[in-house]
Amino acid sequence: MRILKFGGTSVGSAARMRSVADLIQSSEPRIVVLSAMAGTTNSLVAIAKLLFEGEIQAATSQTEILRQHYMMVARELLPEPAIAEEAISQLGTCFKTIFGLMRQPLSASGERVILAQGELLSTLLFHRYLTAIRGQEAVLLPALEFMRLDANDEPDDAYIREHLTQQLAPHTAQALFITQGYICRNAKGDIDNLKRGGSDYSASLIGAAAGADEIQIWTDIDGLHNNDPRVVEGTYPIRELSFDEAAELAYFGAKILHPSSVLPARQYNIPVRLLNTMQPEAPGTLISSKTGSEAIKAVAAKDGLVAIKIKSSRMLLAHGFLRSVFEVFERYRTPIDMITTSEVAVSLTIDDATHLTEILAELRDFGSVEIDENQTIICLVGNLIQENHGSARLVFNALGDIPLRMISYGGSPNNISLLVNTADKMRTLKALNAGLFQRQIFHSDASDD
Ligand code: ADP
Ligand code: ASP
Ligand code: MG
């Protein structure tokens, strides 16, 4: 079994959906996981926001604009009028659900129902196109019947495996399955989602549950680049990454992958290929248990961090101090991203500030507490310990006089993390690109000659 996931841009128009239909042709069994069409989830987020603000009229007109758009796409994709009208009436159930939620004040669970409509719309359209226009046999698998979170809002692996197997079981003769990314149910059975960008995570979870031999993430760029191509010029794709390297880059901000999406693939050693729908022949990036030899391969950045410093003379020569600090974060279910210590102080970062006030109040029992908001983690990934002949010097030379709030090195063999003010993010990424990668570009250009 092979899993192929197509993101929002890849299914963003009737023409793009036709190209996806070409790309998935094969006699091998496959599960195709689709995102919502580009722009749809943002639109649904905006509609829910208007409803929370009581702007029913504005929410109604925005939903109507979206509905008109889908009618247009359906007519373009399904040129036979009877088929198009039948599909439009099926798409209509999604819009009826949204309009139905406008009758009373929107709840958080109502919002999640609205957000789920994007993937339901895209898969319905694509499935109709394959079966009714291309005459291809394909089964539409309802993700809401097998994709599930447990009571900790983590994927319920056992449930997913059991129910995906049940969904596949009646179709042993079928080779092509289409399903929704992103959407799921939570432990209460209510409609939920895997957070923005979550279709990558769906693909990886489905791959793990189905025992896939490869997971392909098809997107709008030719693989994972060495730096954020939206910020830095002259980035290039990395051909091979280990699971650990890719997991760190995804977690620390490489938008091409959902932060958790590498984990299920790594657990079952399933290779993940990042491929470009607009340039299918490009080799992309292969993520597997193997790693390449470059010392520093890539840089990613994650915004929205808060740095907290706890200074206490009680820490000096004491044991159990860090445990007490960590327990505060555990009580508020707030993950810590980065940590550095000295004899009398510990600095750490969090990206979820929901319980910041309560956490700070408890930490003040230990000593003085200072916070810095608007911080960005810059994560450098590669063979940094084994190949460390001078990589730290290269990094510091590249950084020049950019002020660093924290540095973490040695926590894993393939990562150096730096904490900078978000205001310094752009110049840090550019400086690292100039100092670390220009040499490698020159190097590979020279050896190609
Ligand atoms: P999809 O809709 O297919 O899921 P995304 O927009 O989520 O696509 O992810 C692809 C985008 O991620 C690229 O267009 C690119 O702008 C951005 N991106 C950010 N960092 C990187 C990186 N290091 N390598 C490749 N793309 C990146
Ligand atoms: N449609 C969802 C989003 O826009 C999930 C995804 O595209 O991966 O976040
Ligand atoms: Mg994405």
mmCIF file of C-alpha atoms and ligand atoms in Angstrom, residues 35-36 41 119 182 196-199, ligand 2:
data_model
loop_
_atom_site.group_PDB
_atom_site.id
_atom_site.type_symbol
_atom_site.label_atom_id
_atom_site.label_comp_id
_atom_site.label_asym_id
_atom_site.label_seq_id
_atom_site.Cartn_x
_atom_site.Cartn_y
_atom_site.Cartn_z
ATOM 1 C CA SER A 35 -6.512 18.637 1.798
ATOM 2 C CA ALA A 36 -9.188 21.253 1.278
ATOM 3 C CA THR A 41 -9.896 26.405 5.318
ATOM 4 C CA GLU A 119 -11.806 18.355 3.110
ATOM 5 C CA TYR A 182 -6.985 16.953 8.605
ATOM 6 C CA ARG A 196 -3.693 23.577 10.602
ATOM 7 C CA GLY A 197 -1.598 21.760 8.012
ATOM 8 C CA GLY A 198 -2.821 18.488 9.542
ATOM 9 C CA SER A 199 -3.346 16.559 6.286
HETATM 10 N N1 ASP B 2 -6.978 22.229 5.111
HETATM 11 C C1 ASP B 2 -6.199 22.234 6.343
HETATM 12 C C2 ASP B 2 -5.447 23.559 6.477
HETATM 13 O O1 ASP B 2 -5.535 24.400 5.602
HETATM 14 C C3 ASP B 2 -5.282 21.071 6.465
HETATM 15 C C4 ASP B 2 -4.158 20.999 5.442
HETATM 16 O O2 ASP B 2 -4.217 21.676 4.411
HETATM 17 O O3 ASP B 2 -3.224 20.223 5.660
HETATM 18 O O4 ASP B 2 -4.811 23.766 7.464
#
